Amino acid sequence: MSNPIVSTQSLTKVYGQGAAAVRALDGVNLTIQPGEFVAVMGPSGCGKSTLLHLIGGLDRPTSGTVWLDGQDLTQLNDDQVTAIRRKKMGFIFQFFNLIPVLNALENAALPMILDGMRPAEARKRAQEWLERVGLGHRLTHRPSELSGGEQQRVAIARALASDPALILADEPTGNLDSRASEEIAGLLRQISSTWERTILMVTHDARIAAYADRIVFLKDGKIVDETVLEHRNGEQAEMVADKMKEIGD
Amino acid sequence: MNLYLTLAFRYLGGRKLRTALTTLAIVFGVMVIFGMNTYMPTFIKTFQTQAKAAAGQVDLTITQKTGEAFDPTVLNQIRAVDGVTVATGSLERLINLPANYVDGNPGTPDRITAVILKGIVPQEARQMIAYNIVEGRFLEEGDTRAAVITRSLAREFGIGLGDTLTLPTAIGLSDLTVVGILPEQILPGNEVVLVSLAEAQRLTNMPGKINIVDANLDSMEEARRNEIQQNVLKAIGDAYKIGALEAGSEILTNIRNAQSIFNLMGFLALVMGGFIIFNTFRTIIAERRRDIGMLRALGASRRTIRWLILTEGLIQGVIGTALGLVLGYLFGAFTLNLVTPMMQEFLNITVSTPAISPALVLTSILLGVGITVLSGLIPANSATRITPLEALRPSLGNVSFKRIAGISFWAGVVLLTIAVGFLFTGSMEWLGLGALLFVGAIILMAPALVNPISILFASLLTLLFARDGTAQLAEGNLSRQPGRATVTASTTMIALAVVVMMAGVLSSVSLTFIHVMEKSLGSDYLIMPPTLAVWGSNTGAAPQLADDLRRVPGVTVVSTLRFAGTQMKDIAVGILGIEPQSYRELDLLSFTRGDPEAVYRAMENERVMIINGVLAAAAGIQPGDEVEVLTPMGKQTYRVAAVATDYLNAKTTTAYISQRFIEEDFGREEDIFFQINVAPDADRQAVESAFSAILKDYPQFKLVDGKKYVEENARLFDAVFLGMYVLAAFLAIPSLIAMVNTLAIGVIERTREIGMLRAVGAIRRQVRRMILSEALILSAIGTAFGILAGLYMGYMGVKAFEAMGYPMDYIFPGSGILAAVAIGILFGALAAVVPARQAARLDVVEALRYE
């Protein structure tokens, strides 16, 4: 087996102090292989977003380590982690988080421009990805002129354009209707299968999680179960939902 | 385009109104600083060149310290000094020309407004300066009524060789024949009319006198030249100085003061502008937490974020400054247009176009752009501290109810006490320091006072809004962020403090001055020279004119003024010779100390002087003191008997003595100003036409109706004060923008809370009222502190005027306070409009989902 792209050891995050302390994550060990599409599920407050934030270098753990592509993020300073986010990670958020004053093309090109790429080159690559996600006809539209599903596609193109090692998706369909949600889930599947990108997705929606290769179940900050899916096209959604009920959604 | 610029332009363009309002503050500041300085320095320079006699290219110019004429015997003492090769005496006098004297056309201002009449000894003068005659001949011994002028002057007057040049002089209009032409005058300064020394003495009514000695030395070596200079001074005594004649230095000081005041105002406007930029950026960052956090999540470094924010500031600074420069130039041109006729009339100065120097442009740009970028720095730094997580899950509006009546509050109380104590010192320096301490004290004390004041005003608002709870909510919202409330209220405070202070000072100044003016210029007719208050540069008239005026039927009193310059305790002082009898009759002086009757009586036969307040303060002398006065005949001792002021000389160091002694001690017989009363039943028209006939030979004088003059001046005062109030109002506008911003931040941060309020049943009107209440409480806090600070500073300003020697009565600025309260309430209500609408329109579901 090749080296994992992500590996956490005894990852722990405690919020607050003393009697008010809350263990959001409690000694999580998780490994993700290159090209793998992993979904993290669990009831509200189980620590799934915290896990995503720690792996994405958006937050620092109380203890434990996070290895990304051979580097221990916990040993790096803010500037170094920022550079890694820029070069090796792509983010997809629940609320899309596009810059309202930039158009679709400019939004998708943003991480590459931030990384110092020539604007013309950045825009060319952004355009390619926007076309791949089906937005070739919406390049100059601003976020306010796009539907929720379209905005999320821009965010996906943005996450992919800089060719990152890992794509982190935080409830990517949380703000979409069910049709758009299915479309986005299918797109994520395509990203993994066709374009061989690694994806770590946090979701509470069983239908969306059923597009992943593997589902990790969290409860009270600990991994309580793992399931490897066979079909990976949403067909096993019911089984995933049952599992969630089992662990107490 | 570069990412920073793209984002900055798009964000700025997305909030056009706010961008415009914020930029406006910078525009205003740059406009005042740039505009003022496009003409003030030119103004001062013109004034200086006009006031200074052209010194020529000689090694040494020696004049009396008083600027007065002296006996030519001094020449022998100078010639006797070892190292002096040649020395010659001359008599120079600036002749201010009446308006339109040169071209006779009121439509175009004359290019030449004054000439220097220079009386020389032809042979000696040519040894000193190589006069290059281009046409005709140079002056010769024994020439009478002959003059040599430059080609440029000849052209202006439209005359040539052999023609007559007519000049207003002390003996009336005098004709001179042009016998020689000098080359064009290239250097700036007044044109010179060369005549023989005897001719100049006749024309200026100063027989046997000179006022300048020019000398050349035998060495070019610095040390040797200094040694000779010292020896010359030793030989002639300390009544003389080395250097050209200067006149009007008192007025120059006033102009410079005005320039500093305007610069200060511009700077204050810029600081206010900076404050709004600071405030606006804080709002921007609150609004864009999510965007900024997302950029950080995507890998934007802290530096990138800082530059994004600073680029916006930079763009606003550059645009604001550019607009400010353009408007400043127009403002300068407009102001010049406005004041030029006045300046021509009263000071005989013409400045036609605003002058732009590279240094001025650079300073304005540095100030405008610099202050904007600096103001953006703190918010930009705070933006870099936004973590990606904070932005994805923004925290709710912070609450900081920490105890604040701590050390800073009590330090403020101590400073305040000291500042109030300084009011009683009567010293300018202490009063100035007191003002600083006072403002510092208020800033230190304000956060602790926000809560009690909020509670007080909230109770008032509760009465107004009939207990729907919004006032309490508003009070709570402000109290939970007292720091921010203070910062916002402080802009209102500064603005209103300026309004109240100006109201206090201006009403006191205007009342006092109008009172003095009515008294000192209240006679029926005034006959005025071209330049008021800078008496030394005027050509007066021999006593014959006053006698002629007295003979006009219906005239009851003619009182004249004579002028001489002197020094007392090393301070330049204008000595005015008055006729005690007629001055008493006309009651022209406003006495602050001393008994007028006794003083006027004593002046007739003794060396007794009345000094004005400015002189009393500057020289530290008071009634009862004996002072040594430098005169062309040596030192004389005068007894100071009273302190009194007249309108025209209120701002310059002035002493009044009787005409008998100005003649005895200063050799002055020249009348420069006339005040005339006529009998109540006199035929005014006949009197006026008789005056005009007499004055035909003295075009340097102007006949003015005393009452009309006072009215016109009072109107001028009103206009100037109105202008000042408008400027103060301009300074207040930035505080409005700051308040809008703070309220807007509050709404953004509390989106979810407002959603909750709506969800539990608050109607839109209640939400609007809550925001309105916050605005009103904020402005009430600012207004309360502003009035306090303004009252202190206004009182201090009046005390400062008093300390400078002006007779002042403090007038409580009741109208200013009313205006401040009105502005405060109006601004509070205006500031609330946009944020209140924004809050009331929030979609309840969206707002509750907002994280």
Coordinates of N, CA, C and O in Angstrom, one line a residue, chain B residues 594-698:
Chain B
G594 N -7.3 103.0 34.0 CA -7.0 104.4 34.1 C -8.2 105.3 33.9 O -9.2 104.9 33.3
D595 N -8.1 106.6 34.3 CA -9.2 107.5 34.3 C -9.0 108.4 33.0 O -8.1 109.2 32.9
P596 N -9.9 108.2 32.0 CA -9.7 109.0 30.8 C -9.5 110.5 30.9 O -8.6 111.0 30.4
E597 N -10.3 111.1 31.7 CA -10.3 112.5 31.9 C -8.9 113.0 32.3 O -8.2 113.8 31.7
A598 N -8.4 112.3 33.4 CA -7.1 112.7 34.0 C -6.0 112.4 33.0 O -5.0 113.2 32.8
V599 N -6.1 111.3 32.3 CA -5.0 110.9 31.3 C -4.9 111.9 30.2 O -3.9 112.4 29.9
Y600 N -6.1 112.2 29.6 CA -6.1 113.2 28.5 C -5.5 114.5 28.9 O -4.8 115.2 28.2
R601 N -5.9 114.9 30.1 CA -5.4 116.2 30.6 C -3.9 116.2 30.8 O -3.2 117.1 30.3
A602 N -3.4 115.1 31.4 CA -1.9 115.0 31.6 C -1.1 114.9 30.3 O 0.0 115.4 30.2
M603 N -1.7 114.3 29.3 CA -1.0 114.1 28.0 C -0.6 115.5 27.4 O 0.3 115.5 26.6
E604 N -1.5 116.5 27.6 CA -1.2 117.8 27.0 C 0.2 118.3 27.2 O 0.8 118.8 26.3
N605 N 0.6 118.2 28.5 CA 1.9 118.9 28.9 C 3.0 117.9 29.4 O 4.1 118.4 29.7
E606 N 2.7 116.6 29.5 CA 3.7 115.7 30.0 C 3.9 114.6 29.0 O 3.1 114.3 28.2
R607 N 5.1 114.0 29.2 CA 5.4 112.7 28.4 C 4.6 111.6 29.1 O 5.2 110.8 29.8
V608 N 3.3 111.5 28.7 CA 2.4 110.5 29.3 C 1.9 109.7 28.1 O 1.6 110.2 27.1
M609 N 1.8 108.4 28.3 CA 1.3 107.6 27.2 C 0.2 106.6 27.6 O 0.1 106.2 28.8
I610 N -0.7 106.4 26.7 CA -1.7 105.3 26.9 C -1.2 104.1 26.1 O -0.8 104.3 24.9
I611 N -1.2 103.0 26.6 CA -0.8 101.8 25.8 C -2.0 100.9 25.6 O -3.0 100.9 26.3
N612 N -2.0 100.1 24.5 CA -3.1 99.2 24.3 C -2.8 97.8 25.0 O -1.7 97.6 25.4
G613 N -3.8 97.0 25.1 CA -3.7 95.8 25.9 C -2.6 94.8 25.3 O -1.9 94.2 26.1
V614 N -2.5 94.8 24.0 CA -1.5 93.9 23.4 C -0.1 94.3 23.8 O 0.7 93.5 24.1
L615 N 0.1 95.6 23.8 CA 1.5 96.1 24.2 C 1.7 95.8 25.7 O 2.8 95.4 26.1
A616 N 0.6 96.1 26.5 CA 0.8 95.8 28.0 C 1.2 94.4 28.2 O 2.0 94.1 29.0
A617 N 0.5 93.5 27.5 CA 0.8 92.0 27.7 C 2.2 91.7 27.2 O 2.9 91.0 27.8
A618 N 2.5 92.2 26.0 CA 3.7 91.8 25.3 C 4.9 92.3 26.1 O 6.0 91.6 26.2
A619 N 4.9 93.6 26.5 CA 6.0 94.2 27.2 C 6.0 94.1 28.7 O 6.9 94.4 29.4
G620 N 4.8 93.6 29.2 CA 4.7 93.4 30.6 C 4.7 94.7 31.4 O 5.4 94.9 32.4
I621 N 4.1 95.8 30.8 CA 4.1 97.1 31.5 C 2.6 97.4 31.9 O 1.7 96.9 31.3
Q622 N 2.5 98.3 32.9 CA 1.2 98.6 33.3 C 1.1 100.1 33.8 O 2.2 100.7 33.9
P623 N -0.1 100.6 33.9 CA -0.2 102.0 34.3 C 0.7 102.3 35.6 O 0.7 101.5 36.5
G624 N 1.3 103.4 35.6 CA 2.2 103.8 36.7 C 3.7 103.5 36.3 O 4.6 104.2 36.9
D625 N 3.9 102.6 35.4 CA 5.3 102.3 35.0 C 5.9 103.5 34.2 O 5.2 104.2 33.5
E626 N 7.2 103.6 34.3 CA 7.9 104.6 33.4 C 8.7 103.7 32.4 O 9.3 102.7 32.7
V627 N 8.5 104.1 31.1 CA 9.2 103.3 30.1 C 10.1 104.2 29.3 O 9.9 105.3 29.1
E628 N 11.2 103.5 28.8 CA 12.2 104.2 28.0 C 11.8 103.9 26.5 O 11.5 102.8 26.1
V629 N 11.7 105.0 25.8 CA 11.2 104.9 24.4 C 12.3 105.4 23.5 O 12.9 106.5 23.7
L630 N 12.7 104.6 22.5 CA 13.7 104.9 21.5 C 13.2 105.9 20.5 O 12.2 105.7 19.9
T631 N 13.8 107.1 20.4 CA 13.4 108.1 19.4 C 14.6 108.5 18.6 O 15.7 108.2 19.0
P632 N 14.3 109.1 17.4 CA 15.5 109.5 16.6 C 16.4 110.5 17.3 O 17.5 110.6 16.9
M633 N 15.9 111.1 18.3 CA 16.7 112.1 19.0 C 17.4 111.5 20.3 O 17.9 112.2 21.1
G634 N 17.2 110.2 20.4 CA 17.8 109.5 21.6 C 16.6 108.9 22.4 O 15.5 108.8 22.0
K635 N 17.0 108.5 23.7 CA 15.9 107.9 24.5 C 15.1 108.9 25.3 O 15.7 109.9 25.7
Q636 N 13.9 108.6 25.4 CA 13.0 109.5 26.2 C 12.2 108.6 27.2 O 11.9 107.5 26.9
T637 N 11.9 109.2 28.3 CA 11.1 108.4 29.3 C 9.7 108.9 29.3 O 9.4 110.1 29.4
Y638 N 8.7 108.0 29.2 CA 7.3 108.3 29.3 C 6.7 107.6 30.4 O 7.1 106.5 30.8
R639 N 5.7 108.2 31.0 CA 4.9 107.5 32.0 C 3.7 106.9 31.4 O 2.9 107.5 30.7
V640 N 3.5 105.6 31.8 CA 2.3 104.9 31.3 C 1.1 105.3 32.2 O 1.2 105.1 33.4
A641 N 0.0 105.8 31.6 CA -1.1 106.3 32.5 C -2.4 105.5 32.4 O -3.2 105.5 33.3
A642 N -2.5 104.8 31.3 CA -3.8 104.0 31.1 C -3.6 102.9 30.1 O -2.6 102.9 29.3
V643 N -4.5 102.0 30.1 CA -4.6 100.9 29.1 C -5.9 101.1 28.3 O -7.0 101.2 28.9
A644 N -5.8 101.3 27.0 CA -7.0 101.5 26.2 C -6.8 101.0 24.8 O -5.6 100.9 24.4
T645 N -7.9 100.8 24.1 CA -7.8 100.2 22.8 C -8.6 100.9 21.8 O -9.7 101.4 22.2
D646 N -8.2 101.0 20.6 CA -9.1 101.5 19.5 C -9.2 100.3 18.5 O -8.3 99.4 18.5
Y647 N -10.1 100.4 17.6 CA -10.4 99.2 16.7 C -9.3 98.9 15.8 O -8.8 97.8 15.6
L648 N -8.8 100.0 15.1 CA -7.8 99.7 14.0 C -6.5 99.2 14.6 O -5.8 98.5 13.9
N649 N -6.2 99.6 15.8 CA -4.9 99.1 16.3 C -5.0 98.1 17.4 O -4.0 97.8 18.1
A650 N -6.2 97.5 17.5 CA -6.4 96.5 18.6 C -5.4 95.3 18.5 O -5.1 94.7 19.5
K651 N -5.0 95.0 17.3 CA -4.2 93.8 17.2 C -2.7 94.0 17.2 O -1.9 93.1 17.1
T652 N -2.3 95.3 17.1 CA -0.9 95.6 17.0 C -0.4 96.3 18.3 O -1.2 97.0 18.9
T653 N 0.9 96.1 18.6 CA 1.4 96.8 19.8 C 1.5 98.3 19.6 O 2.2 98.8 18.7
T654 N 0.6 99.0 20.3 CA 0.5 100.4 20.0 C 0.5 101.3 21.3 O 0.0 100.8 22.4
A655 N 1.1 102.5 21.2 CA 1.0 103.4 22.3 C 0.6 104.8 21.8 O 0.9 105.1 20.7
Y656 N -0.2 105.5 22.6 CA -0.8 106.8 22.2 C -0.1 107.9 23.0 O 0.0 107.8 24.2
I657 N 0.5 108.9 22.3 CA 1.0 110.0 23.0 C 0.4 111.3 22.4 O -0.3 111.2 21.4
S658 N 0.7 112.4 22.9 CA 0.0 113.6 22.3 C 0.9 114.0 21.1 O 2.0 113.7 21.0
Q659 N 0.2 114.8 20.2 CA 0.9 115.2 19.0 C 2.1 116.1 19.2 O 3.0 116.2 18.5
R660 N 1.9 116.8 20.4 CA 3.0 117.7 20.7 C 4.3 116.9 20.9 O 5.4 117.3 20.4
F661 N 4.2 115.8 21.6 CA 5.4 115.0 21.9 C 5.9 114.2 20.7 O 7.1 113.9 20.6
I662 N 4.9 113.8 19.8 CA 5.4 113.0 18.7 C 6.2 113.9 17.8 O 7.1 113.5 17.1
E663 N 5.9 115.2 17.8 CA 6.6 116.2 17.0 C 8.0 116.5 17.6 O 9.0 116.4 17.0
E664 N 7.9 116.7 19.0 CA 9.2 117.0 19.7 C 10.2 115.8 19.6 O 11.4 116.0 19.4
D665 N 9.7 114.6 19.9 CA 10.6 113.5 20.0 C 10.8 112.7 18.7 O 11.9 112.1 18.6
F666 N 9.9 112.7 17.9 CA 10.0 111.9 16.6 C 10.0 112.8 15.4 O 10.2 112.3 14.3
G667 N 9.8 114.1 15.5 CA 9.8 115.0 14.4 C 8.7 114.7 13.4 O 8.9 115.0 12.2
R668 N 7.6 114.1 13.9 CA 6.5 113.8 13.0 C 5.4 114.9 13.0 O 4.9 115.2 14.1
E669 N 5.1 115.4 11.8 CA 4.0 116.4 11.7 C 3.0 115.9 10.7 O 2.2 116.7 10.3
E670 N 3.2 114.7 10.2 CA 2.4 114.2 9.1 C 1.1 113.5 9.6 O 1.2 112.6 10.4
D671 N -0.1 114.0 9.2 CA -1.3 113.4 9.6 C -1.6 112.2 8.7 O -1.6 112.3 7.4
I672 N -2.0 111.0 9.2 CA -2.2 109.9 8.4 C -3.7 109.4 8.5 O -4.1 108.5 7.7
F673 N -4.5 109.9 9.4 CA -5.8 109.5 9.5 C -6.6 110.6 10.2 O -6.2 111.3 11.1
F674 N -7.8 110.8 9.7 CA -8.7 111.9 10.2 C -10.0 111.4 10.6 O -10.6 110.6 9.9
Q675 N -10.5 111.9 11.7 CA -11.9 111.6 12.1 C -12.6 112.9 12.3 O -12.1 113.8 13.0
I676 N -13.7 113.1 11.7 CA -14.4 114.4 11.7 C -15.8 114.3 12.1 O -16.6 113.3 11.7
N677 N -16.2 115.2 13.0 CA -17.7 115.3 13.3 C -18.2 116.6 12.8 O -17.5 117.6 12.7
V678 N -19.4 116.6 12.3 CA -20.0 117.8 11.8 C -21.2 118.1 12.7 O -21.8 117.3 13.4
A679 N -21.7 119.4 12.6 CA -22.8 119.8 13.4 C -24.0 119.1 13.0 O -24.2 118.7 11.8
P680 N -25.0 118.8 13.9 CA -26.2 118.0 13.5 C -27.0 118.6 12.4 O -27.6 118.0 11.6
D681 N -26.9 120.0 12.4 CA -27.8 120.6 11.3 C -27.0 121.0 10.1 O -27.4 121.7 9.2
A682 N -25.7 120.5 10.0 CA -24.9 120.8 8.8 C -25.5 120.2 7.6 O -26.1 119.2 7.6
D683 N -25.2 120.9 6.4 CA -25.6 120.4 5.1 C -24.6 119.3 4.7 O -23.5 119.6 4.2
R684 N -25.0 118.1 4.9 CA -24.1 117.0 4.6 C -23.5 117.0 3.2 O -22.3 116.7 3.0
Q685 N -24.4 117.3 2.3 CA -24.0 117.2 0.9 C -22.9 118.3 0.6 O -21.9 118.0 0.0
A686 N -23.1 119.5 1.2 CA -22.2 120.6 1.0 C -20.9 120.2 1.6 O -19.8 120.4 1.0
V687 N -21.0 119.6 2.8 CA -19.7 119.3 3.6 C -18.9 118.3 2.8 O -17.7 118.4 2.6
E688 N -19.6 117.3 2.3 CA -19.0 116.2 1.5 C -18.3 116.7 0.3 O -17.2 116.4 0.0
S689 N -19.0 117.6 -0.4 CA -18.4 118.1 -1.7 C -17.2 119.0 -1.3 O -16.2 119.0 -2.1
A690 N -17.3 119.7 -0.2 CA -16.1 120.6 0.2 C -14.9 119.7 0.5 O -13.8 119.9 0.1
F691 N -15.2 118.6 1.2 CA -14.1 117.6 1.6 C -13.5 117.1 0.3 O -12.3 117.0 0.2
S692 N -14.3 116.7 -0.6 CA -13.8 116.1 -1.8 C -12.9 117.0 -2.6 O -11.9 116.6 -3.1
A693 N -13.3 118.3 -2.6 CA -12.5 119.3 -3.3 C -11.1 119.4 -2.7 O -10.1 119.5 -3.4
I694 N -11.2 119.4 -1.3 CA -9.9 119.6 -0.6 C -9.0 118.3 -0.9 O -7.8 118.5 -1.0
L695 N -9.6 117.2 -0.9 CA -8.8 115.9 -1.0 C -8.3 115.7 -2.4 O -7.6 114.7 -2.6
K696 N -8.8 116.5 -3.4 CA -8.3 116.3 -4.7 C -6.8 116.2 -4.9 O -6.2 115.5 -5.6
D697 N -6.1 117.1 -4.1 CA -4.7 117.1 -4.1 C -4.1 116.0 -3.3 O -2.8 115.8 -3.3
Y698 N -4.9 115.2 -2.6 CA -4.3 114.1 -1.8 C -5.0 112.8 -2.1 O -5.8 112.3 -1.4

